[in-house]
XYZ file of N, CA and C in Angstrom:
840
model
N 128.880 -123.461 -37.147
C 128.728 -123.046 -38.536
C 127.655 -121.991 -38.619
N 127.647 -121.165 -39.690
C 126.668 -120.184 -39.856
C 125.294 -120.842 -40.120
N 124.257 -120.180 -39.697
C 122.893 -120.610 -40.096
C 122.571 -119.974 -41.446
N 121.851 -120.746 -42.230
C 121.443 -120.215 -43.519
C 120.452 -119.041 -43.262
N 120.677 -117.928 -43.890
C 119.759 -116.827 -43.769
C 118.662 -117.059 -44.808
N 117.855 -116.032 -45.130
C 116.736 -116.275 -45.977
C 117.139 -116.818 -47.313
N 116.668 -117.970 -47.680
C 116.971 -118.618 -48.965
C 115.644 -119.020 -49.630
N 115.787 -119.433 -50.858
C 114.564 -119.949 -51.508
C 114.095 -121.198 -50.767
N 112.806 -121.444 -50.822
C 112.223 -122.517 -50.010
C 112.891 -123.828 -50.259
N 113.264 -124.079 -51.540
C 113.870 -125.374 -51.862
C 115.159 -125.597 -51.091
N 115.887 -124.510 -50.782
C 117.146 -124.688 -50.058
C 116.854 -124.785 -48.579
N 115.947 -123.998 -48.072
C 115.660 -124.026 -46.642
C 115.181 -125.432 -46.216
N 114.514 -126.090 -47.124
C 114.026 -127.455 -46.793
C 115.151 -128.472 -46.697
N 116.281 -128.084 -47.133
C 117.405 -129.057 -47.146
C 118.186 -129.105 -45.831
N 117.908 -128.204 -44.967
C 118.617 -128.184 -43.687
C 118.352 -129.521 -42.957
N 119.422 -130.039 -42.344
C 119.255 -131.276 -41.598
C 119.893 -131.125 -40.254
N 119.502 -131.947 -39.285
C 120.150 -131.939 -37.954
C 121.012 -133.146 -37.849
N 121.985 -133.085 -36.964
C 122.903 -134.241 -36.768
C 123.198 -134.365 -35.335
N 123.596 -135.536 -34.958
C 123.984 -135.768 -33.571
C 125.345 -135.155 -33.274
N 125.597 -134.853 -32.046
C 126.912 -134.325 -31.660
C 127.959 -135.410 -31.886
N 129.082 -134.984 -32.522
C 130.120 -135.928 -32.773
C 131.156 -135.919 -31.662
N 131.345 -137.009 -31.023
C 132.396 -137.171 -29.990
C 133.590 -137.751 -30.700
N 134.601 -138.082 -29.905
C 135.833 -138.702 -30.464
C 135.544 -140.054 -30.953
N 136.561 -140.886 -31.316
C 137.922 -140.468 -31.298
C 138.300 -139.499 -32.414
N 139.267 -138.620 -32.168
C 139.737 -137.718 -33.227
C 140.999 -138.297 -33.788
N 140.926 -138.781 -35.020
C 142.047 -139.520 -35.623
C 142.961 -138.554 -36.339
N 144.213 -138.448 -35.935
C 145.195 -137.613 -36.625
C 145.665 -138.316 -37.855
N 145.551 -137.620 -39.003
C 145.880 -138.238 -40.269
C 147.349 -138.377 -40.464
N 147.692 -138.982 -41.583
C 149.122 -139.115 -41.932
C 149.531 -137.929 -42.816
N 148.861 -136.801 -42.691
C 149.257 -135.591 -43.400
C 150.576 -135.067 -42.878
N 151.035 -134.013 -43.524
C 152.397 -133.569 -43.238
C 152.551 -132.976 -41.768
N 151.479 -132.477 -41.223
C 151.601 -131.928 -39.900
C 150.468 -132.358 -38.972
N 150.779 -132.499 -37.707
C 149.728 -132.833 -36.704
C 148.929 -131.574 -36.426
N 147.675 -131.750 -36.068
C 146.805 -130.687 -35.684
C 146.788 -130.528 -34.194
N 147.033 -129.344 -33.704
C 147.163 -129.086 -32.272
C 146.036 -128.154 -31.803
N 145.232 -127.614 -32.680
C 144.142 -126.712 -32.245
C 142.925 -127.539 -31.790
N 142.076 -126.882 -31.017
C 140.810 -127.486 -30.564
C 139.662 -127.064 -31.393
N 138.899 -127.979 -31.962
C 137.755 -127.676 -32.735
C 136.506 -127.697 -31.869
N 135.586 -126.758 -32.100
C 134.328 -126.790 -31.332
C 133.487 -127.990 -31.696
N 132.640 -128.438 -30.747
C 131.796 -129.566 -31.027
C 130.736 -129.247 -32.054
N 130.330 -130.201 -32.843
C 129.273 -130.025 -33.835
C 128.001 -130.523 -33.136
N 127.079 -129.609 -32.860
C 125.867 -130.011 -32.147
C 124.630 -129.335 -32.715
N 124.752 -128.773 -33.919
C 123.600 -128.116 -34.508
C 123.323 -128.624 -35.880
N 122.643 -127.779 -36.690
C 122.305 -128.163 -38.057
C 123.518 -128.096 -38.984
N 123.700 -129.164 -39.771
C 124.757 -129.198 -40.777
C 124.098 -129.471 -42.123
N 124.469 -128.693 -43.120
C 123.888 -128.885 -44.413
C 124.990 -129.109 -45.457
N 124.566 -129.780 -46.512
C 125.551 -130.045 -47.625
C 125.730 -128.848 -48.452
N 126.980 -128.359 -48.572
C 127.320 -127.287 -49.388
C 127.755 -127.739 -50.793
N 127.739 -126.822 -51.739
C 128.019 -127.205 -53.151
C 129.265 -126.421 -53.629
N 130.099 -127.120 -54.362
C 131.278 -126.506 -54.986
C 131.003 -126.260 -56.451
N 131.264 -124.984 -56.868
C 131.258 -124.687 -58.265
C 132.657 -124.217 -58.681
N 133.274 -125.002 -59.535
C 134.601 -124.578 -60.028
C 134.366 -123.923 -61.389
N 134.605 -122.575 -61.371
C 134.344 -121.776 -62.521
C 135.679 -121.607 -63.334
N 135.624 -121.966 -64.596
C 136.827 -121.842 -65.457
C 136.623 -120.549 -66.263
N 137.709 -119.723 -66.211
C 137.639 -118.372 -66.737
C 138.970 -117.961 -67.267
N 139.049 -116.724 -67.806
C 140.293 -116.227 -68.317
C 140.211 -114.735 -68.536
N 141.329 -114.053 -68.313
C 141.310 -112.576 -68.392
C 141.154 -112.042 -69.797
N 141.403 -112.894 -70.807
C 141.182 -112.476 -72.224
C 139.843 -112.989 -72.794
N 139.005 -113.535 -71.921
C 137.728 -114.089 -72.306
C 136.646 -113.013 -72.344
N 136.112 -112.711 -73.492
C 135.187 -111.598 -73.653
C 133.827 -111.839 -72.967
N 133.486 -113.131 -72.834
C 132.169 -113.476 -72.258
C 132.239 -113.794 -70.727
N 133.487 -113.821 -70.176
C 133.588 -114.255 -68.793
C 132.984 -113.249 -67.769
N 133.047 -111.954 -67.996
C 132.393 -111.034 -67.032
C 130.898 -111.303 -66.852
N 130.221 -111.723 -67.914
C 128.824 -112.045 -67.755
C 128.634 -113.302 -66.881
N 129.602 -114.222 -66.981
C 129.576 -115.402 -66.144
C 129.867 -115.068 -64.693
N 130.779 -114.080 -64.485
C 131.083 -113.600 -63.128
C 129.833 -112.989 -62.514
N 129.053 -112.238 -63.315
C 127.859 -111.629 -62.812
C 126.839 -112.699 -62.451
N 126.731 -113.773 -63.283
C 125.814 -114.896 -62.967
C 126.209 -115.527 -61.645
N 127.498 -115.674 -61.387
C 127.961 -116.243 -60.117
C 127.507 -115.375 -58.957
N 127.592 -114.097 -59.089
C 127.165 -113.208 -57.970
C 125.655 -113.366 -57.748
N 124.885 -113.551 -58.809
C 123.465 -113.812 -58.645
C 123.212 -115.122 -57.884
N 123.988 -116.148 -58.249
C 123.852 -117.431 -57.610
C 124.214 -117.428 -56.153
N 125.251 -116.635 -55.856
C 125.658 -116.491 -54.438
C 124.580 -115.732 -53.647
N 123.870 -114.833 -54.296
C 122.782 -114.155 -53.644
C 121.629 -115.120 -53.298
N 121.453 -116.115 -54.172
C 120.359 -117.106 -53.959
C 120.764 -118.106 -52.933
N 121.937 -118.711 -53.153
C 122.342 -119.892 -52.326
C 123.143 -119.490 -51.081
N 123.629 -118.240 -51.064
C 124.422 -117.725 -49.985
C 125.545 -118.641 -49.590
N 125.713 -119.000 -48.255
C 126.905 -119.760 -47.909
C 126.777 -121.242 -48.179
N 125.684 -121.641 -48.852
C 125.636 -123.071 -49.277
C 126.349 -123.263 -50.603
N 126.791 -122.231 -51.261
C 127.547 -122.294 -52.531
C 128.950 -121.715 -52.322
N 129.944 -122.515 -52.689
C 131.339 -122.068 -52.620
C 131.950 -122.186 -53.969
N 132.617 -121.101 -54.409
C 133.142 -121.005 -55.751
C 134.674 -120.943 -55.748
N 135.292 -121.652 -56.623
C 136.742 -121.548 -56.925
C 136.870 -121.095 -58.393
N 137.543 -119.974 -58.590
C 137.709 -119.443 -59.974
C 139.037 -119.926 -60.500
N 138.996 -120.664 -61.599
C 140.212 -121.254 -62.140
C 140.498 -120.643 -63.508
N 141.579 -119.939 -63.637
C 142.026 -119.346 -64.869
C 142.782 -120.360 -65.669
N 142.243 -120.747 -66.836
C 142.788 -121.820 -67.638
C 142.401 -121.598 -69.080
N 142.939 -122.460 -69.973
C 142.841 -122.472 -71.410
C 143.622 -121.312 -72.007
N 143.612 -121.213 -73.345
C 144.423 -120.225 -74.026
C 144.036 -118.822 -73.650
N 142.778 -118.572 -73.251
C 142.302 -117.233 -72.891
C 142.844 -116.796 -71.506
N 143.541 -117.673 -70.796
C 144.213 -117.306 -69.592
C 145.667 -117.050 -69.785
N 146.132 -117.238 -70.957
C 147.603 -117.020 -71.254
C 147.927 -115.548 -71.140
N 149.159 -115.224 -70.868
C 149.603 -113.837 -70.726
C 149.978 -113.265 -72.106
N 149.818 -111.935 -72.203
C 150.238 -111.185 -73.354
C 150.847 -109.875 -72.872
N 151.281 -109.031 -73.809
C 151.793 -107.734 -73.404
C 150.700 -106.911 -72.745
N 149.454 -107.053 -73.201
C 148.365 -106.272 -72.607
C 147.829 -106.963 -71.339
N 148.096 -108.239 -71.200
C 147.611 -109.002 -70.014
C 148.796 -109.756 -69.435
N 149.734 -109.054 -68.817
C 150.951 -109.672 -68.346
C 150.846 -110.475 -67.042
N 149.766 -110.252 -66.270
C 149.651 -110.952 -64.995
C 149.193 -112.381 -65.204
N 149.877 -113.297 -64.538
C 149.655 -114.720 -64.740
C 148.793 -115.267 -63.616
N 147.496 -115.533 -63.877
C 146.583 -116.090 -62.898
C 146.672 -117.616 -62.830
N 147.293 -118.210 -63.807
C 147.267 -119.663 -63.922
C 148.014 -120.347 -62.811
N 147.550 -121.577 -62.495
C 148.222 -122.408 -61.527
C 148.419 -123.818 -62.089
N 149.331 -124.527 -61.577
C 149.557 -125.920 -62.036
C 148.307 -126.756 -61.766
N 147.719 -126.569 -60.629
C 146.532 -127.373 -60.256
C 145.381 -126.982 -61.169
N 145.217 -125.687 -61.458
C 144.104 -125.239 -62.372
C 144.264 -125.824 -63.755
N 145.471 -125.806 -64.243
C 145.738 -126.397 -65.567
C 145.405 -127.899 -65.602
N 145.790 -128.591 -64.494
C 145.545 -130.030 -64.447
C 144.033 -130.302 -64.408
N 143.326 -129.536 -63.585
C 141.849 -129.775 -63.469
C 141.182 -129.481 -64.820
N 141.557 -128.406 -65.476
C 141.009 -128.074 -66.757
C 141.230 -129.183 -67.775
N 142.432 -129.719 -67.755
C 142.781 -130.830 -68.656
C 141.937 -132.055 -68.314
N 141.857 -132.376 -67.013
C 141.178 -133.590 -66.593
C 139.674 -133.561 -66.876
N 139.071 -132.332 -66.863
C 137.661 -132.212 -67.153
C 137.351 -131.752 -68.574
N 138.404 -131.769 -69.391
C 138.197 -131.465 -70.830
C 137.718 -130.043 -71.078
N 138.201 -129.090 -70.254
C 137.816 -127.704 -70.477
C 138.679 -127.092 -71.604
N 138.070 -126.815 -72.678
C 138.794 -126.230 -73.822
C 138.417 -124.809 -74.122
N 137.263 -124.368 -73.613
C 136.771 -122.997 -73.776
C 136.142 -122.496 -72.523
N 136.221 -121.189 -72.358
C 135.643 -120.574 -71.134
C 134.681 -119.429 -71.574
N 133.686 -119.077 -70.715
C 133.439 -119.559 -69.371
C 132.800 -120.948 -69.363
N 133.097 -121.683 -68.277
C 132.516 -123.016 -68.081
C 132.520 -123.321 -66.585
N 131.670 -124.210 -66.162
C 131.641 -124.570 -64.743
C 131.425 -126.047 -64.512
N 132.052 -126.524 -63.478
C 131.831 -127.919 -63.067
C 131.237 -127.863 -61.611
N 130.137 -128.503 -61.414
C 129.457 -128.513 -60.120
C 129.717 -129.817 -59.374
N 130.347 -129.734 -58.205
C 130.651 -130.842 -57.329
C 131.451 -131.908 -58.025
N 132.253 -131.528 -58.994
C 133.131 -132.448 -59.703
C 132.400 -133.590 -60.422
N 131.077 -133.402 -60.649
C 130.368 -134.374 -61.464
C 130.866 -134.276 -62.907
N 131.394 -135.320 -63.467
C 132.031 -135.218 -64.773
C 131.060 -134.778 -65.869
N 131.536 -133.777 -66.641
C 130.847 -133.342 -67.848
C 131.909 -132.701 -68.732
N 132.283 -133.392 -69.760
C 133.383 -132.928 -70.623
C 133.092 -131.531 -71.146
N 133.996 -130.614 -70.878
C 133.883 -129.255 -71.326
C 133.162 -128.332 -70.356
N 132.511 -128.941 -69.289
C 131.816 -128.134 -68.318
C 130.473 -127.646 -68.812
N 129.760 -126.968 -67.892
C 128.443 -126.419 -68.173
C 128.558 -124.921 -68.393
N 127.660 -124.407 -69.282
C 127.594 -122.991 -69.508
C 126.898 -122.286 -68.371
N 127.067 -120.984 -68.226
C 126.560 -120.237 -67.072
C 125.085 -120.340 -66.903
N 124.309 -120.459 -67.980
C 122.883 -120.518 -67.857
C 122.387 -121.892 -67.350
N 123.320 -122.847 -67.251
C 122.970 -124.182 -66.706
C 123.381 -124.339 -65.245
N 124.143 -123.403 -64.705
C 124.700 -123.596 -63.394
C 123.608 -123.692 -62.304
N 122.562 -122.904 -62.382
C 121.540 -122.912 -61.377
C 120.925 -124.313 -61.310
N 120.548 -124.826 -62.471
C 119.908 -126.200 -62.490
C 120.829 -127.275 -61.986
N 122.077 -127.195 -62.311
C 123.058 -128.178 -61.837
C 123.248 -128.116 -60.337
N 123.234 -126.944 -59.802
C 123.301 -126.817 -58.339
C 122.083 -127.379 -57.695
N 120.936 -127.142 -58.256
C 119.664 -127.664 -57.718
C 119.577 -129.192 -57.802
N 120.325 -129.770 -58.758
C 120.310 -131.235 -58.928
C 121.097 -131.943 -57.813
N 121.891 -131.254 -57.109
C 122.654 -131.867 -56.018
C 121.740 -132.374 -54.910
N 121.854 -133.654 -54.596
C 120.983 -134.252 -53.543
C 121.550 -133.836 -52.164
N 120.809 -132.989 -51.490
C 121.234 -132.536 -50.140
C 120.451 -133.236 -49.064
N 119.687 -134.260 -49.415
C 118.843 -134.915 -48.434
C 119.693 -135.666 -47.397
N 120.875 -136.083 -47.793
C 121.739 -136.802 -46.852
C 123.074 -136.108 -46.749
N 123.434 -135.732 -45.539
C 124.716 -135.035 -45.313
C 125.679 -136.048 -44.693
N 126.717 -136.421 -45.451
C 127.635 -137.459 -45.041
C 128.719 -136.938 -44.054
N 129.069 -135.657 -44.189
C 130.178 -135.187 -43.397
C 130.085 -133.698 -43.109
N 130.763 -133.247 -42.047
C 130.953 -131.863 -41.745
C 132.433 -131.577 -41.831
N 132.803 -130.378 -42.272
C 134.216 -129.973 -42.350
C 134.364 -128.685 -41.540
N 135.387 -128.664 -40.660
C 135.752 -127.470 -39.928
C 137.213 -127.102 -40.302
N 137.442 -125.828 -40.438
C 138.750 -125.325 -40.770
C 139.158 -124.194 -39.803
N 140.328 -124.340 -39.257
C 140.916 -123.281 -38.392
C 142.299 -122.915 -39.013
N 142.422 -121.679 -39.446
C 143.651 -121.218 -40.052
C 144.526 -120.477 -39.060
N 145.818 -120.696 -39.116
C 146.785 -120.018 -38.283
C 147.810 -119.356 -39.208
N 147.755 -118.030 -39.283
C 148.660 -117.316 -40.165
C 149.699 -116.557 -39.327
N 150.964 -116.859 -39.586
C 152.095 -116.319 -38.794
C 152.598 -115.045 -39.536
N 151.973 -113.950 -39.139
C 152.400 -112.692 -39.749
C 152.882 -111.729 -38.682
N 153.996 -110.985 -38.893
C 154.789 -110.979 -40.183
C 156.022 -111.879 -40.088
N 156.145 -112.656 -39.009
C 157.386 -113.355 -38.781
C 157.823 -114.236 -39.965
N 156.925 -115.141 -40.401
C 157.326 -116.058 -41.470
C 156.443 -116.000 -42.697
N 155.219 -115.485 -42.543
C 154.279 -115.516 -43.642
C 153.767 -116.920 -43.934
N 153.838 -117.768 -42.916
C 153.430 -119.176 -43.087
C 151.982 -119.317 -42.649
N 151.198 -120.004 -43.475
C 149.825 -120.330 -43.138
C 149.690 -121.823 -42.806
N 149.258 -122.104 -41.624
C 148.986 -123.469 -41.181
C 147.487 -123.703 -41.222
N 147.063 -124.653 -42.086
C 145.667 -124.975 -42.210
C 145.403 -126.218 -41.349
N 144.414 -126.075 -40.452
C 143.978 -127.211 -39.625
C 142.552 -127.558 -40.030
N 142.356 -128.755 -40.445
C 141.042 -129.161 -40.934
C 140.605 -130.412 -40.144
N 139.275 -130.512 -39.989
C 138.734 -131.693 -39.341
C 137.473 -132.105 -40.090
N 137.416 -133.380 -40.428
C 136.244 -133.996 -41.094
C 135.545 -134.883 -40.106
N 134.315 -134.590 -39.805
C 133.473 -135.407 -38.942
C 132.452 -136.166 -39.802
N 132.518 -137.509 -39.705
C 131.579 -138.326 -40.471
C 130.260 -138.457 -39.767
N 129.194 -138.048 -40.480
C 127.862 -138.064 -39.934
C 127.105 -139.318 -40.359
N 127.491 -139.854 -41.501
C 126.862 -141.015 -42.083
C 127.932 -142.000 -42.603
N 127.562 -143.265 -42.703
C 128.500 -144.233 -43.243
C 128.697 -144.014 -44.755
N 129.932 -144.225 -45.214
C 130.251 -144.040 -46.644
C 131.264 -145.093 -47.020
N 131.014 -145.845 -48.070
C 131.793 -147.007 -48.372
C 133.075 -146.722 -49.155
N 133.079 -145.657 -50.002
C 134.255 -145.423 -50.843
C 135.344 -144.635 -50.097
N 136.608 -144.741 -50.496
C 137.627 -143.890 -49.923
C 137.431 -142.445 -50.268
N 137.839 -141.558 -49.353
C 137.642 -140.131 -49.522
C 139.011 -139.441 -49.427
N 139.062 -138.248 -50.071
C 140.253 -137.414 -50.080
C 139.850 -136.035 -49.743
N 140.782 -135.290 -49.157
C 140.552 -133.900 -48.732
C 141.570 -132.948 -49.468
N 141.025 -132.010 -50.263
C 141.846 -131.059 -50.917
C 141.708 -129.699 -50.241
N 142.840 -129.004 -50.132
C 142.907 -127.687 -49.493
C 143.341 -126.666 -50.541
N 142.445 -125.800 -50.957
C 142.723 -124.821 -51.951
C 142.854 -123.418 -51.310
N 143.734 -122.580 -51.767
C 143.847 -121.198 -51.353
C 143.213 -120.351 -52.446
N 142.241 -119.514 -52.118
C 141.671 -118.579 -53.098
C 141.779 -117.134 -52.620
N 141.672 -116.205 -53.529
C 141.781 -114.800 -53.192
C 140.704 -113.968 -53.893
N 140.113 -113.026 -53.176
C 139.172 -112.105 -53.720
C 139.849 -110.747 -53.947
N 139.211 -109.874 -54.734
C 139.616 -108.507 -54.811
C 140.915 -108.235 -55.487
N 141.262 -109.066 -56.470
C 142.515 -108.819 -57.258
C 142.181 -107.879 -58.398
N 142.822 -106.734 -58.465
C 142.518 -105.711 -59.498
C 143.550 -105.867 -60.630
N 143.057 -106.404 -61.757
C 143.886 -106.633 -62.912
C 143.001 -106.507 -64.185
N 143.602 -106.311 -65.361
C 142.798 -106.143 -66.586
C 141.978 -107.381 -66.900
N 140.861 -107.131 -67.580
C 139.932 -108.195 -68.035
C 139.185 -107.691 -69.301
N 139.150 -108.558 -70.293
C 138.298 -108.243 -71.455
C 136.835 -108.363 -71.084
N 136.025 -107.478 -71.540
C 134.577 -107.483 -71.314
C 133.940 -107.061 -72.632
N 133.540 -108.038 -73.428
C 133.062 -107.776 -74.788
C 134.259 -107.218 -75.622
N 134.067 -106.093 -76.201
C 135.131 -105.480 -77.011
C 136.021 -104.566 -76.203
N 135.685 -104.402 -74.917
C 136.403 -103.434 -74.088
C 137.395 -104.164 -73.155
N 138.574 -103.576 -72.955
C 139.485 -104.021 -71.926
C 139.305 -103.171 -70.723
N 138.839 -103.793 -69.643
C 138.646 -103.063 -68.354
C 139.959 -103.190 -67.589
N 140.690 -102.061 -67.424
C 142.022 -102.115 -66.830
C 142.003 -102.397 -65.347
N 140.949 -101.951 -64.662
C 140.825 -102.124 -63.205
C 139.624 -103.012 -62.874
N 139.703 -104.233 -63.253
C 138.635 -105.213 -63.090
C 138.891 -105.969 -61.772
N 137.815 -106.296 -61.039
C 137.945 -107.028 -59.746
C 137.776 -108.497 -60.017
N 138.775 -109.313 -59.791
C 138.778 -110.745 -59.926
C 138.552 -111.355 -58.581
N 137.515 -112.242 -58.423
C 137.179 -112.852 -57.166
C 137.297 -114.386 -57.259
N 137.393 -115.006 -56.092
C 137.393 -116.502 -55.988
C 138.592 -117.109 -56.691
N 139.669 -116.399 -56.899
C 140.757 -116.847 -57.759
C 141.567 -117.933 -57.070
N 141.729 -119.068 -57.733
C 142.579 -120.125 -57.220
C 144.037 -119.619 -57.221
N 144.663 -119.644 -56.039
C 146.052 -119.233 -55.896
C 147.000 -120.419 -55.780
N 146.513 -121.463 -55.074
C 147.419 -122.615 -54.860
C 146.580 -123.782 -54.371
N 146.962 -124.987 -54.762
C 146.439 -126.215 -54.216
C 147.415 -126.582 -53.088
N 147.028 -126.328 -51.851
C 147.927 -126.393 -50.689
C 148.529 -127.784 -50.541
N 147.723 -128.791 -50.668
C 148.216 -130.153 -50.499
C 148.071 -130.953 -51.767
N 148.274 -130.302 -52.923
C 148.254 -130.943 -54.223
C 146.868 -130.867 -54.874
N 146.834 -131.043 -56.166
C 145.602 -130.878 -56.923
C 144.443 -131.745 -56.353
N 144.742 -132.960 -56.021
C 143.707 -133.893 -55.537
C 143.882 -134.280 -54.065
N 144.633 -133.439 -53.361
C 144.699 -133.555 -51.886
C 145.275 -134.873 -51.373
N 144.857 -135.221 -50.162
C 145.362 -136.384 -49.508
C 144.276 -137.111 -48.719
N 144.507 -138.435 -48.498
C 143.534 -139.184 -47.721
C 143.789 -138.955 -46.221
N 142.722 -139.100 -45.463
C 142.769 -138.845 -44.017
C 143.116 -140.127 -43.245
N 142.991 -141.282 -43.862
C 143.424 -142.576 -43.243
C 144.236 -143.314 -44.325
N 144.836 -144.391 -43.933
C 145.671 -145.126 -44.868
C 144.931 -145.625 -46.075
N 143.716 -146.076 -45.907
C 142.943 -146.551 -47.045
C 141.847 -145.563 -47.487
N 141.774 -144.428 -46.854
C 140.788 -143.396 -47.279
C 139.375 -143.568 -46.766
N 139.106 -144.744 -46.125
C 137.747 -144.960 -45.627
C 137.567 -144.309 -44.264
N 136.482 -143.534 -44.100
C 136.209 -142.817 -42.881
C 134.916 -143.386 -42.249
N 134.981 -143.646 -40.985
C 133.876 -144.308 -40.298
C 132.918 -143.352 -39.635
N 131.630 -143.654 -39.725
C 130.609 -142.842 -39.133
C 130.842 -142.669 -37.631
N 130.698 -141.386 -37.189
C 130.879 -141.065 -35.740
C 132.274 -140.664 -35.366
N 133.216 -140.775 -36.282
C 134.597 -140.381 -36.010
C 134.972 -139.061 -36.614
N 135.918 -138.363 -35.944
C 136.447 -137.114 -36.484
C 137.888 -137.346 -36.911
N 138.267 -136.781 -38.038
C 139.626 -137.002 -38.608
C 140.285 -135.590 -38.886
N 141.452 -135.417 -38.352
C 142.141 -134.147 -38.540
C 143.240 -134.198 -39.514
N 143.569 -133.075 -40.119
C 144.543 -133.008 -41.176
C 145.188 -131.594 -41.182
N 146.528 -131.537 -41.081
C 147.235 -130.307 -41.089
C 148.168 -130.147 -42.235
N 148.242 -128.917 -42.812
C 149.161 -128.663 -43.911
C 149.455 -127.188 -43.934
N 150.659 -126.814 -44.412
C 151.086 -125.443 -44.427
C 151.459 -124.958 -45.810
N 151.323 -123.667 -46.050
C 151.752 -123.025 -47.288
C 152.348 -121.694 -46.889
N 153.353 -121.310 -47.652
C 154.060 -120.014 -47.373
C 153.576 -118.934 -48.321
N 153.344 -117.721 -47.751
C 153.019 -116.567 -48.534
C 154.281 -115.801 -48.963
N 155.406 -116.206 -48.457
C 156.664 -115.499 -48.727
C 156.916 -115.403 -50.224
N 157.275 -114.238 -50.694
C 157.605 -114.017 -52.125
C 156.393 -114.013 -53.028
N 155.198 -114.085 -52.438
C 153.946 -114.041 -53.276
C 153.290 -112.685 -53.087
N 152.471 -112.334 -54.069
C 151.726 -111.093 -53.895
C 150.325 -111.308 -53.366
N 150.078 -112.480 -52.809
C 148.804 -112.766 -52.221
C 148.592 -111.867 -51.026
N 147.314 -111.349 -50.891
C 146.966 -110.482 -49.751
C 146.213 -111.378 -48.735
N 146.831 -111.649 -47.597
C 146.189 -112.591 -46.675
C 144.797 -112.184 -46.231
N 144.573 -110.867 -46.080
C 143.256 -110.423 -45.638
C 142.169 -110.674 -46.691
N 142.562 -110.961 -47.954
C 141.611 -111.242 -49.014
C 141.520 -112.722 -49.341
N 142.298 -113.544 -48.635
C 142.383 -114.952 -48.972
C 141.524 -115.830 -48.064
N 141.136 -116.943 -48.588
C 140.389 -117.979 -47.850
C 140.890 -119.358 -48.248
N 140.663 -120.300 -47.336
C 140.972 -121.711 -47.639
C 139.640 -122.448 -47.936
N 139.662 -123.144 -49.042
C 138.490 -123.991 -49.383
C 138.891 -125.434 -49.197
N 138.156 -126.124 -48.357
C 138.422 -127.564 -48.064
C 137.400 -128.386 -48.778
N 137.843 -129.330 -49.603
C 136.953 -130.108 -50.440
C 137.106 -131.588 -50.133
N 136.011 -132.222 -49.695
C 135.997 -133.657 -49.414
C 135.326 -134.375 -50.559
N 136.038 -135.296 -51.189
C 135.456 -135.912 -52.413
C 135.765 -137.394 -52.456
N 134.912 -138.089 -53.198
C 134.961 -139.530 -53.396
C 136.062 -139.854 -54.377
N 137.016 -140.672 -53.953
C 138.147 -141.007 -54.819
C 137.790 -141.944 -55.967
N 136.629 -142.550 -55.909
C 136.200 -143.504 -56.943
C 135.419 -142.719 -58.004
N 134.416 -141.978 -57.607
C 133.567 -141.260 -58.541
C 134.035 -139.819 -58.814
N 134.850 -139.273 -57.891
C 135.261 -137.898 -57.982
C 134.274 -136.858 -57.475
N 133.056 -137.306 -57.034
C 132.031 -136.382 -56.625
C 132.366 -135.784 -55.262
N 132.063 -134.503 -55.120
C 132.318 -133.766 -53.879
C 131.141 -134.074 -52.912
N 131.501 -134.483 -51.709
C 130.471 -134.775 -50.655
C 130.273 -133.572 -49.800
N 131.262 -132.765 -49.525
C 131.166 -131.623 -48.672
C 132.291 -130.629 -49.009
N 132.012 -129.359 -48.771
C 133.007 -128.330 -49.055
C 132.803 -127.233 -47.994
N 133.877 -126.654 -47.548
C 133.827 -125.571 -46.558
C 134.850 -124.533 -46.873
N 134.596 -123.276 -46.406
C 135.475 -122.158 -46.737
C 135.705 -121.424 -45.423
N 136.953 -120.977 -45.204
C 137.315 -120.207 -44.028
C 138.363 -119.148 -44.382
N 138.181 -117.919 -43.902
C 139.142 -116.886 -44.203
C 140.513 -117.159 -43.549
N 141.558 -116.684 -44.213
C 142.898 -116.841 -43.663
C 142.994 -116.038 -42.417
N 142.457 -114.783 -42.404
C 142.478 -113.944 -41.239
C 141.075 -113.538 -40.915
N 140.662 -113.800 -39.688
C 139.284 -113.495 -39.305
C 139.160 -111.957 -39.082
């Protein structure tokens, strides 16, 4: 994994070391077996944070929230992973905004978290009806307890281009600490650099750059469990494979990444999140 570069002292202090994880490597009951080899984890692993940003192309205040996100990424660097979810009425299409960013998973998440207006953010899936405003995101990220790192996630993507346009996602969860609740793993596809119109105050910016955009929930909105009962044991590695097709989509693979989200099925809280480009 990458090492954290210069961060604020509060984040640097959160780095932790872990023991090397040996087998057994348990193949999950996911749709496909994993056949790739993952490198050993023998260095520092830190807990990353997921920010799901709810936005819309007709939202006049959303560009200022996008700018806030860029500031936060500058502070937290690769310890912060963002998924941009276009939802609510301000994500609906019109004659002036014909491109549809919405996804079934995004609509479901917005409904489940009570998101009725944008911009809004949910940090690590900690429930807060309606989400948090952009000026609260920094504090909510800082409230995440990173003193204990329960798991590490590794993702290896295999994109078959141009033969089939099929993306095979290979993920591995290594449990570093014991955890009593069942866990689930979600695999999201996101895309950067989408040039489409966006309202910005009273102005419509025709060539606006949309980043972190949720394109698909590869294995469903709330993913799948890695074992029959979802309980993962300390010291074990669990693999999970799933595929998605780019055929017939306007997704640009060079701009896409997979976000793997490990979360508690009882509380909903995210324990770990990782991001890997579709094409290195």
